[in-house]
mmCIF file of C-alpha atoms and ligand atoms in Angstrom:
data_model
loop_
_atom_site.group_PDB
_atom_site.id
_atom_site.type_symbol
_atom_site.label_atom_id
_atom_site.label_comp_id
_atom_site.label_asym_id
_atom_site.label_seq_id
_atom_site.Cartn_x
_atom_site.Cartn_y
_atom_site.Cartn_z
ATOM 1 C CA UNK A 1 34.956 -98.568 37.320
ATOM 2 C CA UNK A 2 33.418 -101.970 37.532
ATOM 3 C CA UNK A 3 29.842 -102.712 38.675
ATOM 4 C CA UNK A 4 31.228 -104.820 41.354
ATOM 5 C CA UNK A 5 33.108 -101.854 43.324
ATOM 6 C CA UNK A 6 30.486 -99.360 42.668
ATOM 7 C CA UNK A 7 28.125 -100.840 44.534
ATOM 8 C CA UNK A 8 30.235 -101.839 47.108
ATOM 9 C CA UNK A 9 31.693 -98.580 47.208
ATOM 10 C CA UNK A 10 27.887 -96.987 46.963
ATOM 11 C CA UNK A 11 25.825 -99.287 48.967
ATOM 12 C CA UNK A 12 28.049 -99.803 50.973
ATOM 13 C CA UNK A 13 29.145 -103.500 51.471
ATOM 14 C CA UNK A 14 31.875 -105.633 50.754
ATOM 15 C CA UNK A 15 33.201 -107.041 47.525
ATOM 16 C CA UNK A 16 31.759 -110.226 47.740
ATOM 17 C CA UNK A 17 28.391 -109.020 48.907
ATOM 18 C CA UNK A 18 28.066 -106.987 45.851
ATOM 19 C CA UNK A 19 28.997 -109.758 43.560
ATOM 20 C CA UNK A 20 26.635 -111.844 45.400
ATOM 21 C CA UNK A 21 23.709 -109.145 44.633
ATOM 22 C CA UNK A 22 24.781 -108.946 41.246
ATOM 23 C CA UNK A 23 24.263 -112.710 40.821
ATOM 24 C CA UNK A 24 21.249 -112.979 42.395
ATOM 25 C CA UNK A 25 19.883 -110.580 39.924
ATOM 26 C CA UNK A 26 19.036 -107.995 42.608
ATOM 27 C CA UNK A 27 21.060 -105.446 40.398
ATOM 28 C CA UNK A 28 19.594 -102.891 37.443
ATOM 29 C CA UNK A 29 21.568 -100.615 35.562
ATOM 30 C CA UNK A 30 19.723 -97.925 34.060
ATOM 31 C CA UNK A 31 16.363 -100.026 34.675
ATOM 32 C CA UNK A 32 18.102 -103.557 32.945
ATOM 33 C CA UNK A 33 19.179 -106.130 35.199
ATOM 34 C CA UNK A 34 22.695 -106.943 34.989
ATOM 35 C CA UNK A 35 24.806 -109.917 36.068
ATOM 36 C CA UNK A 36 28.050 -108.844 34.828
ATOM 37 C CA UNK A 37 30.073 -107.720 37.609
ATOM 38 C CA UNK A 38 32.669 -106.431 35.500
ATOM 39 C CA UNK A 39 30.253 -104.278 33.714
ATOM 40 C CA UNK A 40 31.877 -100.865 33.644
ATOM 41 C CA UNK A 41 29.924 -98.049 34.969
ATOM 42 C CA UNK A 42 31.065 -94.263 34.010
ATOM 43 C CA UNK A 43 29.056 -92.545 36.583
ATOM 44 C CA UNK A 44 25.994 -91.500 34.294
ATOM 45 C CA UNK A 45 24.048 -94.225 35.357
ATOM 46 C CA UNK A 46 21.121 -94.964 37.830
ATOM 47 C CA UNK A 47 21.976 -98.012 38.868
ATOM 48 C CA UNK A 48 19.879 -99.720 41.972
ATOM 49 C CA UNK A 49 21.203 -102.334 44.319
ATOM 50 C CA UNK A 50 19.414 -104.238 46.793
ATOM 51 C CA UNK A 51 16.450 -102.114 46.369
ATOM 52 C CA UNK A 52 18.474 -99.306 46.617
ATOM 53 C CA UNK A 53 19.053 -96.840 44.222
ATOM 54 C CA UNK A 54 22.699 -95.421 44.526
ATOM 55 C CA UNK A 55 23.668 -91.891 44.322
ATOM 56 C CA UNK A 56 25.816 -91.284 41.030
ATOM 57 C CA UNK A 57 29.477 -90.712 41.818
ATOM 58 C CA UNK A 58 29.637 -87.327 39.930
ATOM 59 C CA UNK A 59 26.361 -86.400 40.007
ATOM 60 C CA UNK A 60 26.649 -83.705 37.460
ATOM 61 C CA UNK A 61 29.393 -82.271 35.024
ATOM 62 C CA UNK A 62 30.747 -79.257 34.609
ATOM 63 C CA UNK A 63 32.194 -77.894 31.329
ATOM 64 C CA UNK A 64 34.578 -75.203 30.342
ATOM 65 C CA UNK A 65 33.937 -74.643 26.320
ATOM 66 C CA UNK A 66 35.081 -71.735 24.066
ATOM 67 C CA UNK A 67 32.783 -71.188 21.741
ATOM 68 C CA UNK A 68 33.516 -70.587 18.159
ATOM 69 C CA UNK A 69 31.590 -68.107 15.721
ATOM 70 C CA UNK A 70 28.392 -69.500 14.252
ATOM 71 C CA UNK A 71 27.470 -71.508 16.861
ATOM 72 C CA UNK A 72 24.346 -71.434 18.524
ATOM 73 C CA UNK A 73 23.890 -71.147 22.869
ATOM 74 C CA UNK A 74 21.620 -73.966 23.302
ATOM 75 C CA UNK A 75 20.845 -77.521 23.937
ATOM 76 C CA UNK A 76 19.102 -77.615 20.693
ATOM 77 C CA UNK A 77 18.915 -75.835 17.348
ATOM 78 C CA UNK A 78 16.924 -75.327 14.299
ATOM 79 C CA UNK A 79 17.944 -77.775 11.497
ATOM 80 C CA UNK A 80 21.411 -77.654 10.086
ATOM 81 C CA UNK A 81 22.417 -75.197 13.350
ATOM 82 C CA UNK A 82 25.484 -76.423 15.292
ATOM 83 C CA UNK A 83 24.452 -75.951 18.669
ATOM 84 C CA UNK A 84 27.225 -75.706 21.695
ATOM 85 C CA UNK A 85 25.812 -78.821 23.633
ATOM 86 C CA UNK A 86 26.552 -80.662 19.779
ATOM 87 C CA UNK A 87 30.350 -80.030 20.767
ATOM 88 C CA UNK A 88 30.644 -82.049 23.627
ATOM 89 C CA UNK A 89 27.454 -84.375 23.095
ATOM 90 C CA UNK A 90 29.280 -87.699 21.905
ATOM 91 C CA UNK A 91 31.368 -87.752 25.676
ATOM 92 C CA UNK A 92 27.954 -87.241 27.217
ATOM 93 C CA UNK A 93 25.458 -89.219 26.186
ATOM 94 C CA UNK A 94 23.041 -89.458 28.672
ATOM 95 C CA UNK A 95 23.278 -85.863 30.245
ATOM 96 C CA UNK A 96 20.992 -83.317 29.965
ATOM 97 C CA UNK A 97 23.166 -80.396 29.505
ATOM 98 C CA UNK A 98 22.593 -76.694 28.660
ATOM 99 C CA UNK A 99 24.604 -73.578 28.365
ATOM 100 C CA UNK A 100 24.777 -71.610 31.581
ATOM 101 C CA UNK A 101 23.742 -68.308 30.016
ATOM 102 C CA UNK A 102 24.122 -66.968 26.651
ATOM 103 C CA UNK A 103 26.347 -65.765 23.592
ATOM 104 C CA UNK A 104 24.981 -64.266 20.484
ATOM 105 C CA UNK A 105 26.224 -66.741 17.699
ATOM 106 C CA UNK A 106 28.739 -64.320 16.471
ATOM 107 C CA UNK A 107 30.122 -63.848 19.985
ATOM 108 C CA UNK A 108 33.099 -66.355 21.359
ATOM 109 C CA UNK A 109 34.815 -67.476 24.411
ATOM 110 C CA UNK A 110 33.507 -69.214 27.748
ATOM 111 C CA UNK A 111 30.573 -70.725 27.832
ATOM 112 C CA UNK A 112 29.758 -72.683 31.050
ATOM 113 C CA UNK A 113 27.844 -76.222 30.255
ATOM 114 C CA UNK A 114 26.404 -77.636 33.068
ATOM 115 C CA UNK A 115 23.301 -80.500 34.029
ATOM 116 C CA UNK A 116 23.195 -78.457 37.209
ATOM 117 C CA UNK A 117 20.499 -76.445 37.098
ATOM 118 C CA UNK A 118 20.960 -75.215 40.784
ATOM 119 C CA UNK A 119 24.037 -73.894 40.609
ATOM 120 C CA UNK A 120 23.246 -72.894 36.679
ATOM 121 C CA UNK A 121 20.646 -70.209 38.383
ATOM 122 C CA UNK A 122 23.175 -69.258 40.934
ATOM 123 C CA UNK A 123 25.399 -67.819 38.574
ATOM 124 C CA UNK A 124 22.916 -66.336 36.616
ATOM 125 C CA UNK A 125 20.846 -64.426 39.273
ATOM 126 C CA UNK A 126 21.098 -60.979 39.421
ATOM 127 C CA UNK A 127 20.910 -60.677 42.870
ATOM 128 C CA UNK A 128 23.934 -63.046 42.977
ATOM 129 C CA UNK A 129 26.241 -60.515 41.255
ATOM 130 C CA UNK A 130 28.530 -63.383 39.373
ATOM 131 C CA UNK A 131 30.358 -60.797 37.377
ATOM 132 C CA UNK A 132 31.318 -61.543 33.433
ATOM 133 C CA UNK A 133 33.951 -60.462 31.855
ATOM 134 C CA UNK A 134 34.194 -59.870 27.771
ATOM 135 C CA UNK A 135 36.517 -58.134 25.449
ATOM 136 C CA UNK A 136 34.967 -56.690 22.734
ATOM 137 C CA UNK A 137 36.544 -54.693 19.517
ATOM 138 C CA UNK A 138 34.181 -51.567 18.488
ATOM 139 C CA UNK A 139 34.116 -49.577 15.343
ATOM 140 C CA UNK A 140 34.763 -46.067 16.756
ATOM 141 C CA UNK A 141 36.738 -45.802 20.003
ATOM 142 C CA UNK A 142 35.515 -45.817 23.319
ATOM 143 C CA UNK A 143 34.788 -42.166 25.082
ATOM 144 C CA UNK A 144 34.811 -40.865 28.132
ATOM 145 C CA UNK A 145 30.848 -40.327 27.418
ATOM 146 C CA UNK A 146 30.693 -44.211 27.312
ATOM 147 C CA UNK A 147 32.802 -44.777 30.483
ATOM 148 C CA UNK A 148 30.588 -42.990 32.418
ATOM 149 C CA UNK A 149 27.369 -43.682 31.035
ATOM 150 C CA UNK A 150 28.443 -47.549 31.603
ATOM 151 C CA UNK A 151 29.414 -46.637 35.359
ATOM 152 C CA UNK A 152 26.140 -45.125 35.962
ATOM 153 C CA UNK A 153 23.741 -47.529 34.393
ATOM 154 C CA UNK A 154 23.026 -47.373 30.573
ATOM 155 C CA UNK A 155 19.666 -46.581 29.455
ATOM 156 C CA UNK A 156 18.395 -48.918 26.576
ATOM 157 C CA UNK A 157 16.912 -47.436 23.436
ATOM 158 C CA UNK A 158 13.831 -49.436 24.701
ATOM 159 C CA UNK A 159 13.619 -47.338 28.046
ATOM 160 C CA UNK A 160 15.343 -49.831 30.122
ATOM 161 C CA UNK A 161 17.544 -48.622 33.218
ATOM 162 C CA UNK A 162 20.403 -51.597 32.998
ATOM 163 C CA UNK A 163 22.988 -51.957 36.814
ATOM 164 C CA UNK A 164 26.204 -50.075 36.378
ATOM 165 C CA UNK A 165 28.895 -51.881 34.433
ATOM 166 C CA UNK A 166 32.472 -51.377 34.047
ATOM 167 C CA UNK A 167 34.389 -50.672 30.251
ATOM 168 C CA UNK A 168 38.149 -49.917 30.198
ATOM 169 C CA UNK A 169 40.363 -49.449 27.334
ATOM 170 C CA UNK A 170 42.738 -52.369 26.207
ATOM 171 C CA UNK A 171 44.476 -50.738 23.081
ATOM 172 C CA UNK A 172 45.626 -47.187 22.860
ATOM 173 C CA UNK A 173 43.672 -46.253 19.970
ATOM 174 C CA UNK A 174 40.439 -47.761 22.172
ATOM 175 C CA UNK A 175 39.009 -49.790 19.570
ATOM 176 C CA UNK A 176 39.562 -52.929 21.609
ATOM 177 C CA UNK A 177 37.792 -52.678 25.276
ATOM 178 C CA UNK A 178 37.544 -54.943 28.701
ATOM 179 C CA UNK A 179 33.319 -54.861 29.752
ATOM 180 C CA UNK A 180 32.249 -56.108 32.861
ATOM 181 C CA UNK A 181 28.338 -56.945 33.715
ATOM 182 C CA UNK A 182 26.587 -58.667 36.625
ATOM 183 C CA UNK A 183 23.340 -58.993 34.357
ATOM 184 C CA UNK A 184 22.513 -60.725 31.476
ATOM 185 C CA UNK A 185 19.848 -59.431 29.107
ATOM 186 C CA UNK A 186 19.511 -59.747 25.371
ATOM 187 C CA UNK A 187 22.476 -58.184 23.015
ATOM 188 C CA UNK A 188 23.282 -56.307 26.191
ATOM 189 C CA UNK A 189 26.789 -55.022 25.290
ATOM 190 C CA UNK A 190 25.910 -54.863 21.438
ATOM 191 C CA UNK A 191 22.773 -52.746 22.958
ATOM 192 C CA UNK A 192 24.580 -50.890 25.386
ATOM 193 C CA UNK A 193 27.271 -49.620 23.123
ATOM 194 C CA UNK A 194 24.104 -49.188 20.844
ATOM 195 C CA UNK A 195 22.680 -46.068 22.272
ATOM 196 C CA UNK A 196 26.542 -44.381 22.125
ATOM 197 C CA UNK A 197 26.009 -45.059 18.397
ATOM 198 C CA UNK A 198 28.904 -47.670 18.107
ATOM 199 C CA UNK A 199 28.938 -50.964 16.959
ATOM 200 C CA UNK A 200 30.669 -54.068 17.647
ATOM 201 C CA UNK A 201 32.550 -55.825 15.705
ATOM 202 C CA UNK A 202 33.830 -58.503 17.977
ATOM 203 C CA UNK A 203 32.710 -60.281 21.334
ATOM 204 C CA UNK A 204 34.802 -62.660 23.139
ATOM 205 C CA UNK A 205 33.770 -63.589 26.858
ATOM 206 C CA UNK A 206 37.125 -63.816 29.201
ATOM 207 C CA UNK A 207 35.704 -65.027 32.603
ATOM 208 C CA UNK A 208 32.982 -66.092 34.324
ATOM 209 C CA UNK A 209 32.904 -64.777 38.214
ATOM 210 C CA UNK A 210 36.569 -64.970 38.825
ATOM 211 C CA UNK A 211 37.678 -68.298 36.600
ATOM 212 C CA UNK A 212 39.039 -67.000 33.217
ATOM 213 C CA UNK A 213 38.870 -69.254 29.726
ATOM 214 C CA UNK A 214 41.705 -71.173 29.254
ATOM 215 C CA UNK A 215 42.946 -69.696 26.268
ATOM 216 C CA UNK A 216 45.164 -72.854 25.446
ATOM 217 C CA UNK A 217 41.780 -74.766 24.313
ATOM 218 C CA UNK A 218 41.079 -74.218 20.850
ATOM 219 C CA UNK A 219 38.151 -72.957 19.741
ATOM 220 C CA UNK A 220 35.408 -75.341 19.550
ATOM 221 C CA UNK A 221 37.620 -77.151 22.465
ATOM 222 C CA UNK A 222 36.108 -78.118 26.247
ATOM 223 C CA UNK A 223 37.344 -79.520 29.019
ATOM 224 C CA UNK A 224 36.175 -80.368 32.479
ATOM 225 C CA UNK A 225 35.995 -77.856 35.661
ATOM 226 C CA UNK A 226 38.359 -79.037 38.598
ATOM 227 C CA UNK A 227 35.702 -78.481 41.661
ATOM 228 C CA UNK A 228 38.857 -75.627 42.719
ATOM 229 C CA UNK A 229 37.634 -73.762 39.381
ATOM 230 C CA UNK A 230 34.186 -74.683 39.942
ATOM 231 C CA UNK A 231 34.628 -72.428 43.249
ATOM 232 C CA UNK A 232 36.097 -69.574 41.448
ATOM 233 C CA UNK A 233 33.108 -69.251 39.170
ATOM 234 C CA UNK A 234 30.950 -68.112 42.336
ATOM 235 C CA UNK A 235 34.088 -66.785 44.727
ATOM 236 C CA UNK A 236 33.099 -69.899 47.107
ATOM 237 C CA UNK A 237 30.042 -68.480 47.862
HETATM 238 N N1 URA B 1 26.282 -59.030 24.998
HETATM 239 C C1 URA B 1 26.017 -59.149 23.681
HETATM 240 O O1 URA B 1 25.566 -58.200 23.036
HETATM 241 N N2 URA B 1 26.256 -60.329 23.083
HETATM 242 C C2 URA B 1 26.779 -61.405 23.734
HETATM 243 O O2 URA B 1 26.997 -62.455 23.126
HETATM 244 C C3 URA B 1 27.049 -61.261 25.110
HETATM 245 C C4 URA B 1 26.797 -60.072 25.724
#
């Protein structure tokens, strides 16, 4: 939108006033004066007005990506790593975003990307119970020994007690499996599965509290949460 209406949206005042600020150089955008009030603003900026500064219109983004094999959960990575923030990076210049939680760089599917750290910790607290949701292909099928080990809390090879989680069969010969968790530590399904003595040879996250990927987005594609979705993700708590 144009500088002009932001701030007269923002400050508030009318058109003219905010041209008449701009002009009288009483405007910065992202700490430059500017006298252009056709500048076009995005959002990102900080832009003061008057002496005031005005509260971005979206003050942070939310971001739906499917992650691909090989690529790294972070904001940053090692030299010559492809990190998941380096997806959607060029859109975003001037945000500061991170993944909202983890998957292993062999794993795939949602991955939340976020500048809101708030509501990045509320769906990653234990104690908030956002459950997620992962299909996952093993090596040997799934048991009724697994089942209800997973039910009643796993024990890691490391001594660990992990909360109850829920696995289900998706194909008949139970190869390919549904897991469920509310917590989020290290290699936990790879781990959990781990201690049954079966590997995995595929990890694909579904859903995030109760908003599922949309599997039209290719992977390596984003696109932005509708606030309706961002709801689901927490079940409008
Ligand atoms: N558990 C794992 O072992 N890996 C993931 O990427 C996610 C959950």
């Amino acid at each position: 939108m144009r500088l002009d209406k932001f701030i007269a949206e923002n400050l508030p005042c009318t058109r003219s006033e905010a041209r008449a600020h701009i002009q009288k150089g009483r405007v910065m955008v992202d700490g430059t004066l500017c006298k252009k009030a056709d500048a076009q603003i995005t959002g990102d900026e900080v832009i003061t007005a008057a002496g005031k500064t005005l509260a971005r219109r979206e003050p942070f983004v939310y971001i739906m990506l499917n992650k691909p094999q090989g690529v790294i959960s972070a904001s940053e990575g090692k030299p010559g790593e492809v990190t998941v923030v380096d997806l959607v990076k060029q859109q975003f210049p001037r945000r500061q975003l991170f993944p909202a939680g983890r998957l292993d760089k062999t794993s795939t599917g949602f991955v939340l990307l976020t500048d809101d750290g708030v509501f990045a910790h509320d769906i990653l607290a234990p104690k908030r119970h956002v459950p997620k949701t992962y299909t996952v292909v093993l090596d040997t099928p799934l048991t009724a020994e697994m089942q209800a080990g997973f039910a009643a809390g796993v024990t890691l090879a490391d001594g660990q007690l992990l909360a109850p989680a829920q696995v289900q069969p998706l194909s008949a010969d139970g190869l390919t499996v549904r897991v469920t968790l509310k917590q989020g530590v290290y290699h936990q399904i790879k781990r959990m599965f781990g201690v049954y003595g079966a590997g995995v040879n595929e990890l694909h996250r579904n859903a995030i509290g109760g908003l599922w990927l949309d599997e039209t987005l290719p992977a390596g594609g984003w696109r932005l949460l509708t606030e309706a979705e961002k709801q689901q993700i927490t079940g409008g708590q």
